[in-house]
Coordinates of C-alpha atoms in Angstrom, one line a residue:
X914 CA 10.8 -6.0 34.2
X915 CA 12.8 -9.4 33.4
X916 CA 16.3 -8.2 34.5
X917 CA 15.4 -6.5 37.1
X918 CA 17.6 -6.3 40.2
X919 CA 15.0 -7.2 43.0
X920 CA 14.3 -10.8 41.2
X921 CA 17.7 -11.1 39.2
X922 CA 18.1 -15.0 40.8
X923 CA 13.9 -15.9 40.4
X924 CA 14.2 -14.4 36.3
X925 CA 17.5 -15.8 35.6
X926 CA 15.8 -19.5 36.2
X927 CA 13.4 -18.2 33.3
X928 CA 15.7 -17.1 30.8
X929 CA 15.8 -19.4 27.8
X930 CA 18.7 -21.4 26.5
X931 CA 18.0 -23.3 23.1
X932 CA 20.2 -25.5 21.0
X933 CA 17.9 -24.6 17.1
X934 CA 15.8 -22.0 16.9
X935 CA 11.6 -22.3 15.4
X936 CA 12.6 -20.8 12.0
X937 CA 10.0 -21.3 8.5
X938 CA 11.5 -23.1 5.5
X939 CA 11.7 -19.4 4.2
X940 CA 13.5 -18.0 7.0
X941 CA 16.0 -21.5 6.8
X942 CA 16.7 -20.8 3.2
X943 CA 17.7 -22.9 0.8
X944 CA 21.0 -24.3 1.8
X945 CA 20.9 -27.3 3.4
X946 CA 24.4 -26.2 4.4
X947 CA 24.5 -22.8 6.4
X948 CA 26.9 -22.1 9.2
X949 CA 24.9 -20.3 12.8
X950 CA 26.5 -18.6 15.2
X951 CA 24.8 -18.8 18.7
X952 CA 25.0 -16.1 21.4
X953 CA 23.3 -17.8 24.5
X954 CA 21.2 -14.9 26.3
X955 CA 21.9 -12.4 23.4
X956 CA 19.0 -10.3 23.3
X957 CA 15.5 -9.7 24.8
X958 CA 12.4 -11.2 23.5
X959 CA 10.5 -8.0 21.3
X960 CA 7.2 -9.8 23.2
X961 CA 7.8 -10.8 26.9
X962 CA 11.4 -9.1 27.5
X963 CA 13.1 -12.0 28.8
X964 CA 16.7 -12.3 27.3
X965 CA 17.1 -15.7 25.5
X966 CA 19.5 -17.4 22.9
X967 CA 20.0 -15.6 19.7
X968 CA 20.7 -17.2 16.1
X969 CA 22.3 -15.5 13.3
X970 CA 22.8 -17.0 9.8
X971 CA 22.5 -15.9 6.1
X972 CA 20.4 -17.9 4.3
X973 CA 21.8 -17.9 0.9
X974 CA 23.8 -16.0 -1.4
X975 CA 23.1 -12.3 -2.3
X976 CA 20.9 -13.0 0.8
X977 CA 20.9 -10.3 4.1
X978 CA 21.8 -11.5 7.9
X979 CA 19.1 -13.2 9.6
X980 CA 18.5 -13.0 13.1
X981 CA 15.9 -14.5 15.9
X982 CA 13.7 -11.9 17.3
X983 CA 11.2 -13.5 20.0
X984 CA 12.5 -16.5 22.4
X985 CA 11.0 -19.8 21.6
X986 CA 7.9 -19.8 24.8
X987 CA 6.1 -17.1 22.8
X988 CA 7.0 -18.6 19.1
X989 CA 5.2 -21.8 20.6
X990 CA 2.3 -20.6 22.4
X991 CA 1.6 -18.8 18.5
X992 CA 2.9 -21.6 16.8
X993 CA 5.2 -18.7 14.5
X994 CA 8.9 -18.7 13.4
X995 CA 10.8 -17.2 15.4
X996 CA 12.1 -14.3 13.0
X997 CA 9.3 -13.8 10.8
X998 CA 6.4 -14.2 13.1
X999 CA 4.5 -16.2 10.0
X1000 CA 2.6 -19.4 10.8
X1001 CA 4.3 -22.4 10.8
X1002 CA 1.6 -24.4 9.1
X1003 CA 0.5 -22.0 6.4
X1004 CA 2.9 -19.3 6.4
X1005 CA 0.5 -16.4 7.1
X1006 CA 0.1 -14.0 9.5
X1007 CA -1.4 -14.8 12.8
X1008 CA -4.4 -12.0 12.0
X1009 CA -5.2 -13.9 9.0
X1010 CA -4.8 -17.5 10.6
X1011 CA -7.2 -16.3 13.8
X1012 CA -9.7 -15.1 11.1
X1013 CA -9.8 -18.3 9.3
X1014 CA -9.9 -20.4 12.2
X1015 CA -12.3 -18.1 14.3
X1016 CA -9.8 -18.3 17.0
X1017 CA -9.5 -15.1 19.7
X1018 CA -6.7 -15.3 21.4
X1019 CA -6.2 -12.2 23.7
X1020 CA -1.9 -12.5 25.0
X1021 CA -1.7 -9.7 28.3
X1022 CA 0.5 -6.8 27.4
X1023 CA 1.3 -5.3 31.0
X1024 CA 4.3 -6.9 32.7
X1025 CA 2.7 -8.3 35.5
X1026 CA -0.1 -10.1 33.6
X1027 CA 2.4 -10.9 30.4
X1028 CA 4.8 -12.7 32.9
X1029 CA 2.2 -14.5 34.6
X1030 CA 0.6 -15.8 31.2
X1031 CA 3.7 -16.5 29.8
X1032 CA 4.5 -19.0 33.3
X1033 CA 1.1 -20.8 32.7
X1034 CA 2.0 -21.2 28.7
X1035 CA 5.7 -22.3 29.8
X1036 CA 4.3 -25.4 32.4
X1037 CA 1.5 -25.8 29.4
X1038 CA 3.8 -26.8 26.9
X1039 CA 6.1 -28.7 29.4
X1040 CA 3.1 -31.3 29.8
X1041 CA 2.2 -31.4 26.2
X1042 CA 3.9 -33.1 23.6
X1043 CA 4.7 -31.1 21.0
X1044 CA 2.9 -32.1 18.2
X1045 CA 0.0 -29.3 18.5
X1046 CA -0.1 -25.6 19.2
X1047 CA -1.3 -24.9 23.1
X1048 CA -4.0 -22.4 24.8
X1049 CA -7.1 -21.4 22.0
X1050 CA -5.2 -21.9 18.8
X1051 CA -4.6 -26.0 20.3
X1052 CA -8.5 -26.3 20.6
X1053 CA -9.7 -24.2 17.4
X1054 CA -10.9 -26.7 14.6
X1055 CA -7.6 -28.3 12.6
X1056 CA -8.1 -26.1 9.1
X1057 CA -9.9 -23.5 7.1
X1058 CA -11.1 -23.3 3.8
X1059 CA -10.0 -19.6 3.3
X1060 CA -6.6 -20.6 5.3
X1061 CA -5.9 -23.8 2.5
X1062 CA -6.6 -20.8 -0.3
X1063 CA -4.3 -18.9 0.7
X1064 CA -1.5 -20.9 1.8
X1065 CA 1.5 -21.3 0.2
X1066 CA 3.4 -24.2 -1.2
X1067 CA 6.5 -23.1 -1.9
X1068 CA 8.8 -21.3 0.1
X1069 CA 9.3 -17.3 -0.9
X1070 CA 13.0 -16.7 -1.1
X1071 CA 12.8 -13.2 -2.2
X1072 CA 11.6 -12.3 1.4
X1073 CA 15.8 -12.6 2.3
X1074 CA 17.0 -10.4 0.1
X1075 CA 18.7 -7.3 1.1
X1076 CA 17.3 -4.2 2.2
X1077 CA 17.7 -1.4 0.2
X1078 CA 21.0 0.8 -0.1
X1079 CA 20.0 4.3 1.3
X1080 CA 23.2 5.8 0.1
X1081 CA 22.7 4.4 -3.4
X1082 CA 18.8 6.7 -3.4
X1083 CA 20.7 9.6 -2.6
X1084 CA 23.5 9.1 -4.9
X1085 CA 26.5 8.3 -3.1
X1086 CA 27.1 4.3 -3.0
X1087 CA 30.9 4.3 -4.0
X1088 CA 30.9 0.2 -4.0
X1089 CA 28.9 -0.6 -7.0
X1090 CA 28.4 -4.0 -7.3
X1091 CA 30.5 -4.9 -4.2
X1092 CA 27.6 -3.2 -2.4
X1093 CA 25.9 -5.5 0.1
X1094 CA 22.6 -4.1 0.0
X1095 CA 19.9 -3.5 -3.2
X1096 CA 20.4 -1.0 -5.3
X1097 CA 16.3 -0.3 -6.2
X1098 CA 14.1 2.4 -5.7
X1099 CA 12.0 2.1 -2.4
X1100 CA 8.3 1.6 -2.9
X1101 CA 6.1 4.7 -1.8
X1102 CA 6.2 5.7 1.5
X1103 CA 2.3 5.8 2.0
X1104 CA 1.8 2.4 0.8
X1105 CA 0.5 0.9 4.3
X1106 CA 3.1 -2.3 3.6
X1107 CA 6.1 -0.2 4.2
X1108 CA 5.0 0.8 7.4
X1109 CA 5.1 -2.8 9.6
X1110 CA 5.2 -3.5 13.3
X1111 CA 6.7 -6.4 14.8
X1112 CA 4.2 -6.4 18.3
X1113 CA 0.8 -5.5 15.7
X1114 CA 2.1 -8.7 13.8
X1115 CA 2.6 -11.1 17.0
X1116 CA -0.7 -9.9 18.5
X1117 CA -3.1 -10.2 14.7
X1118 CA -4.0 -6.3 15.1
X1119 CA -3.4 -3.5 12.3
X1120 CA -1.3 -5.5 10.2
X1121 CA -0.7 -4.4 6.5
X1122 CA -0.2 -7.7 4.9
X1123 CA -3.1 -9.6 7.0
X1124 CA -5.4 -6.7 5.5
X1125 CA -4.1 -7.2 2.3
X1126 CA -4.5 -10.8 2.3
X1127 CA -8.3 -10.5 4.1
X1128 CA -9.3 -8.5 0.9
X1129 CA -8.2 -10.8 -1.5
X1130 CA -10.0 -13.8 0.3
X1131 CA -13.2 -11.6 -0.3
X1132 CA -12.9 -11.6 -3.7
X1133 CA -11.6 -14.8 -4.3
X1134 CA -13.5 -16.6 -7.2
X1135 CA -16.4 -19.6 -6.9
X1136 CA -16.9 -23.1 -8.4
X1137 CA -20.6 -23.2 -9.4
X1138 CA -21.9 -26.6 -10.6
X1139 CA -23.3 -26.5 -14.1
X1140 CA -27.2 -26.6 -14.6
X1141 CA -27.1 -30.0 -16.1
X1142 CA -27.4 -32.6 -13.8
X1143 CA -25.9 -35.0 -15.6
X1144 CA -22.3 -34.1 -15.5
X1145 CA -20.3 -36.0 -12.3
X1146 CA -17.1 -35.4 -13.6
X1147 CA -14.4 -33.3 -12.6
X1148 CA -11.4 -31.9 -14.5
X1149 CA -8.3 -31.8 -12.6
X1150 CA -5.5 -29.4 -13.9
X1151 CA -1.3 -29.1 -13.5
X1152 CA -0.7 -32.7 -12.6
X1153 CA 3.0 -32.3 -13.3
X1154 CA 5.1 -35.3 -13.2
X1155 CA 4.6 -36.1 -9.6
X1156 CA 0.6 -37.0 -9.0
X1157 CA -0.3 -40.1 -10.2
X1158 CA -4.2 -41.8 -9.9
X1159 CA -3.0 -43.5 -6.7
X1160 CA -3.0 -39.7 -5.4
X1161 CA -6.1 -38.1 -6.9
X1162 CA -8.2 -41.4 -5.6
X1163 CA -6.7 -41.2 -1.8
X1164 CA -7.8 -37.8 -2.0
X1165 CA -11.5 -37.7 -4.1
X1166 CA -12.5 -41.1 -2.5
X1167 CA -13.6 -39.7 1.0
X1168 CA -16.2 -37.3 -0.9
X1169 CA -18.1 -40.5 -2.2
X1170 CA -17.9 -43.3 -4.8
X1171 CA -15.5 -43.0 -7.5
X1172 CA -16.1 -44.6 -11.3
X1173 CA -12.9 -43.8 -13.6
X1174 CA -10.1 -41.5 -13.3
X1175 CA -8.4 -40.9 -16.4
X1176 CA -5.2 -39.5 -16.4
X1177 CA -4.1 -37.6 -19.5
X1178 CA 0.1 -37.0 -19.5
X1179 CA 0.3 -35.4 -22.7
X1180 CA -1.8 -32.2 -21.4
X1181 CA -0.9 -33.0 -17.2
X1182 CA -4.8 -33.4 -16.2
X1183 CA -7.0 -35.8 -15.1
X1184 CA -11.1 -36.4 -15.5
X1185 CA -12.5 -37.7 -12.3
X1186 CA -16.1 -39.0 -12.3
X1187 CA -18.3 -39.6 -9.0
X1188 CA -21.2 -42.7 -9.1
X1189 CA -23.4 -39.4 -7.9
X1190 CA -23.3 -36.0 -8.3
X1191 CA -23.9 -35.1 -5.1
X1192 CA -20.2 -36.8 -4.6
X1193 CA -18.8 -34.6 -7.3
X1194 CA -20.8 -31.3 -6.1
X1195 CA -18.9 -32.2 -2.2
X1196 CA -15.5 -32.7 -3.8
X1197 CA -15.7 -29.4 -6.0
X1198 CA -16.6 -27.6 -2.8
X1199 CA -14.0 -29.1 -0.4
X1200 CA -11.0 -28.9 -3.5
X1201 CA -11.6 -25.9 -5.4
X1202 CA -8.7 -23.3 -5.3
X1203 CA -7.1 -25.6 -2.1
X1204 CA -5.9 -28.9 -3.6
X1205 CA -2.4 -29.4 -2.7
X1206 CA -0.9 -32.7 -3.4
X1207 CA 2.5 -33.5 -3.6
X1208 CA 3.5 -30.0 -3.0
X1209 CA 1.4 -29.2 -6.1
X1210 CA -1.0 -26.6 -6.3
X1211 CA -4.0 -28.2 -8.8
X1212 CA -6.5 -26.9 -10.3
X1213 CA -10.0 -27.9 -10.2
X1214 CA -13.3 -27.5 -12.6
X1215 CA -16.1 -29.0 -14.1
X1216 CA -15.9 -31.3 -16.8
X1217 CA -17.9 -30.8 -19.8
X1218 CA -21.3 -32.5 -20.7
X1219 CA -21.2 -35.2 -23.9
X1220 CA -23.0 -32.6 -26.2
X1221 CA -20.8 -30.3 -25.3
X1222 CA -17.7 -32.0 -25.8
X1223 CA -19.0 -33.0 -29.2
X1224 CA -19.1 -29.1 -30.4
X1225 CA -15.2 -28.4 -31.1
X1226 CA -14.2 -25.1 -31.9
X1227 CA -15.5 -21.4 -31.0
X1228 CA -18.8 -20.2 -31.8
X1229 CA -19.7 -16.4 -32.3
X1230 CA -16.4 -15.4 -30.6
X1231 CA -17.0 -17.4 -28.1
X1232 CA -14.5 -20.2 -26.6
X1233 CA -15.2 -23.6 -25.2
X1234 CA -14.4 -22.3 -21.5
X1235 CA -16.9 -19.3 -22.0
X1236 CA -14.8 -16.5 -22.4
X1237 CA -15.3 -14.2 -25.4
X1238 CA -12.4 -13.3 -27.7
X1239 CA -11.4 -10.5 -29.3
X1240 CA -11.6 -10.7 -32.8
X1241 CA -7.3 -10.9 -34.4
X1242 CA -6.6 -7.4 -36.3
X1243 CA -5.2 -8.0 -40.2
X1244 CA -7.0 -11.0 -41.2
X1245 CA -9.2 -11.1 -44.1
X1246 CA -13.2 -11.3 -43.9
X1247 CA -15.0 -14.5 -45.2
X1248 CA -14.5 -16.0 -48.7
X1249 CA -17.8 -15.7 -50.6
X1250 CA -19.0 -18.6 -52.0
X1251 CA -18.3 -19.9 -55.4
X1252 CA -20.9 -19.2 -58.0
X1253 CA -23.2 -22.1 -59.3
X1254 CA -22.1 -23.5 -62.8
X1255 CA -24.0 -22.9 -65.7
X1256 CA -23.2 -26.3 -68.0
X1257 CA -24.1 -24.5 -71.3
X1258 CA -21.8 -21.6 -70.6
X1259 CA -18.4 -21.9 -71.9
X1260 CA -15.8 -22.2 -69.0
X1261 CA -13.7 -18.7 -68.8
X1262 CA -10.8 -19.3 -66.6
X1263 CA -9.2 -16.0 -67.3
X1264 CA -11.9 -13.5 -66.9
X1265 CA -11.7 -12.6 -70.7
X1266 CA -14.3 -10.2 -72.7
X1267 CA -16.1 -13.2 -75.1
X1268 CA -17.0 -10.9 -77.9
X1269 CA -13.2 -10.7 -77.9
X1270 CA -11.5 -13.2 -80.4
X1271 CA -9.3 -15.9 -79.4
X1272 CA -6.5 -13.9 -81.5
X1273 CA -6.2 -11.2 -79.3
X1274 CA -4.0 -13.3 -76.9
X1275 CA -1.7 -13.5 -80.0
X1276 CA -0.7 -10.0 -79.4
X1277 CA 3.1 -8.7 -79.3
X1278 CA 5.4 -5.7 -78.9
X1279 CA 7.3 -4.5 -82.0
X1280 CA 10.8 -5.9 -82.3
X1281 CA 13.8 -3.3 -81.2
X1282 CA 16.1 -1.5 -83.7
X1283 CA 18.5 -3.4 -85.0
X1284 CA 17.0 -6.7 -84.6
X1285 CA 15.6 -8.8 -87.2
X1286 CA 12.4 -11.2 -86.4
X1287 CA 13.1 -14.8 -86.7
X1288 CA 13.1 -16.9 -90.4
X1289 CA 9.6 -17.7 -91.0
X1290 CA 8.4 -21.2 -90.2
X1291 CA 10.7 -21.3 -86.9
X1292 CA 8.4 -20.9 -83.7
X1293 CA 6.0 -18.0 -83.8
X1294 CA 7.5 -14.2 -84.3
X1295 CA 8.1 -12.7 -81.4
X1296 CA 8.1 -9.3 -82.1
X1297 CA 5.8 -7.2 -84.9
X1298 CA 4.3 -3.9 -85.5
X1299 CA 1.5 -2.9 -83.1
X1300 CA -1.9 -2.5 -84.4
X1301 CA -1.5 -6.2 -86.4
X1302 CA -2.8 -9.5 -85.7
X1303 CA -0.2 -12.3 -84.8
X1304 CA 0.1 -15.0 -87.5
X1305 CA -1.1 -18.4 -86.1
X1306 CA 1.3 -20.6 -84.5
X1307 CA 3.4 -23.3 -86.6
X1308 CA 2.8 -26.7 -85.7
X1309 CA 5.1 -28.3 -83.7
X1310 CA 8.1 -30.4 -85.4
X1311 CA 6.4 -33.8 -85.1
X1312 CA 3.0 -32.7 -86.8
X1313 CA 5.2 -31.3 -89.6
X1314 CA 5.1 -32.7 -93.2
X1315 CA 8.4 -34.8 -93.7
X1316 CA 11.0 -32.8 -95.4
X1317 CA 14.3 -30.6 -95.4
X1318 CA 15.1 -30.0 -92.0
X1319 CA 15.3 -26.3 -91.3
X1320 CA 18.7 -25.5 -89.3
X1321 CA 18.6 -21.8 -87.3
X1322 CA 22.4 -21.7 -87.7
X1323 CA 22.1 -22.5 -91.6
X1324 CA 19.6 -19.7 -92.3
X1325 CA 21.3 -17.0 -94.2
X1326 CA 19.3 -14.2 -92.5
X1327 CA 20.2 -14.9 -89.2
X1328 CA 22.4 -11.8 -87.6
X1329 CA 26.2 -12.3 -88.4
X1330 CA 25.5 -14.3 -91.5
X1331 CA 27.0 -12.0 -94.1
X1332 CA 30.3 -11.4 -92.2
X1333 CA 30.7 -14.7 -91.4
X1334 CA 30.4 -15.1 -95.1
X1335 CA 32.4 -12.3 -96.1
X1336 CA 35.5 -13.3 -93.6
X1337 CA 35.1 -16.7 -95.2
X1338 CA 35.4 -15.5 -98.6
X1339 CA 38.7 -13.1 -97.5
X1340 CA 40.6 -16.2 -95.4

């Protein structure tokens, strides 16, 4: 063992003593102010046993403790962080990485052998110079197709949050919000994530996640070029703000001759077309599902032939990107379509019987009790006896013969006349 008291002077000399640890941008958090505390020989390495320095920091707020858990010899010879044990490049694990880059890399795990390896790797990486990985994983090829897939771009914060608050399952967290740790229900205990070894992780065998992440590689979807041969022209999706055309054409020029690259803002795309479409076919292939530019993950399809893009709209339920919609619930069916006009036949706007005649529309209600119709000549009545026809309508004052003007207010019939009268004849 490492501390043993036979070779106590011989494994001192090995024992690590750092200044910074390896850590992820994850791991780091996103503070670009945190405060470390630095225990020099804290703890042994969780791969080869050897104490080295420990970190300890908290990434952010409402964030747990973070900790270094293997000394920085075997975070190098994996190229990992230190407390996570995820790639440095892609931020996956190693079982994943190894896969994608076809890379077998076999770490001893007796003491004798693991201490001898771990020498070699130590005087490896003393001669290099620091800008690649050493022993298989420096002479496997520099990416993968599958690896750019499932990379990430951004950094996942939510892997620092606290664990969760066992008093708080079974009841009895007293601190409520004051509580340190999460107060959420625990996943299943069968799900195979919950159940996560540190060693499986460092040496790529039976780890949870890397299966999880193998599966969804093998189902990931394809970009097939379109039938017509025409088409060299690729549609480039969530530009954002920061890619400009200077970006796509550093990229898309090294998969052949480029004509035009038209940038539209208002929707954040661009349309790329090749000279060739054997150019646009290679830069489809190399960029689908892995463009990254700018920290930008972009999406990439085929653009659309001229005939194509000449049929707006959605045919038989059918949209312009292929995919079949449900008809919408509520709406009303197709108008039908008007009839064809007969000249000779009289127009009939309001659907009315024609045997009918025009005086029928002349009918009223009778008048209440106790109110009289209105003096004749004076607008049409408004009221009379069911079962009647409606006199015509008066012409209107300026088609009237010149005459006595007819007053309402003078009209001795109107209601209130006589005791108006009356009351004048008593004052």
């Amino acid at each position: 063992m490492a501390t043993s008291l036979g070779s106590n002077t011989y494994n001192r000399q090995n024992w690590e003593d750092a200044d910074f640890p390896i850590l992820c941008q994850t791991c780091l958090g996103e503070n670009p102010y945190i405060r470390m505390t630095k225990e020099k020989y804290g703890k042994e390495c969780k791969i080869c046993a050897r104490p080295f320095t420990v970190f300890r920091w908290c990434p952010g707020t409402r964030m747990r403790f973070k900790k270094t858990e293997v000394c920085q010899t075997c975070s190098k010879m994996k190229n990992v962080c230190q407390t996570c044990l995820l790639d440095l490049e892609y931020g996956l694990p190693i079982q994943v990485r190894d896969t994608g880059l076809s890379v077998k890399d076999e770490v001893p795990k007796s003491d004798v052998n693991k201490e001898y390896y771990t020498q070699n790797m130590e005087r490896e990486i003393a001669n290099s110079d620091g800008t690649r990985p050493v022993g298989q994983l420096g002479k496997a090829p520099s990416s993968s197709d599958m690896l750019l897939k499932l990379a990430r771009t951004t950094p996942y914060y939510k892997r620092n949050r606290p664990h969760i608050c066992s008093f708080w399952v079974k009841g009895e967290c007293k601190r409520g919000e004051e509580c340190p740790y999460r107060h959420e229900k625990p996943t299943d205990p069968d799900d195979p994530l919950a159940d996560q070894n540190i060693k499986d992780r460092y040496y790529g065998i039976n780890d949870p996640v890397a299966d999880k992440l193998l599966k969804r590689a093998s189902t990931m979807p394809r970009l097939d070029p379109p039938d017509d041969k025409s088409i060299t022209t690729l549609y480039i999706g969530g530009l954002g703000d920061t890619v400009t055309d200077g970006d796509l054409k550093s990229h898309f020029y090294q998969f052949g001759e480029i004509r035009t690259i038209t940038i539209v803002q208002r929707q954040q795309c661009a349309f790329i077309q090749f000279a060739t479409r054997q150019a646009a076919e290679m830069a489809a292939e190399k960029s689908f599902n892995k463009l990254i530019i700018n920290g930008r993950r972009l999406t990439v399809k085929w653009g659309r032939s001229q005939a194509a893009r000449g049929k707006e709209g959605i045919k038989d339920g059918i949209s312009e990107m292929g995919t079949r919609l449900d008809p919408v619930p509520g709406l009303p069916g197709a108008l039908p379509p008007p009839p064809a006009l007969d000249e000779e036949a009289p127009a009939n706007y309001f659907n009315l019987d024609p045997s009918t005649s025009p005086a029928v529309m002349n009918i009223a209600l009778p008048p209440p009790p106790g109110i009289n119709p209105p003096p004749p000549g004076f607008g049409p009545p408004m009221f009379h006896p069911m079962g009647h026809m409606a006199p015509p309508m008066p012409p209107p004052m300026s088609m009237r013969p010149p005459g006595q003007i007819h007053y309402p207010s003078q009209d001795p019939q109107r209601m209130g006349a006589h005791a108006a009268h009356g009351s004048r004849h008593g004052d």
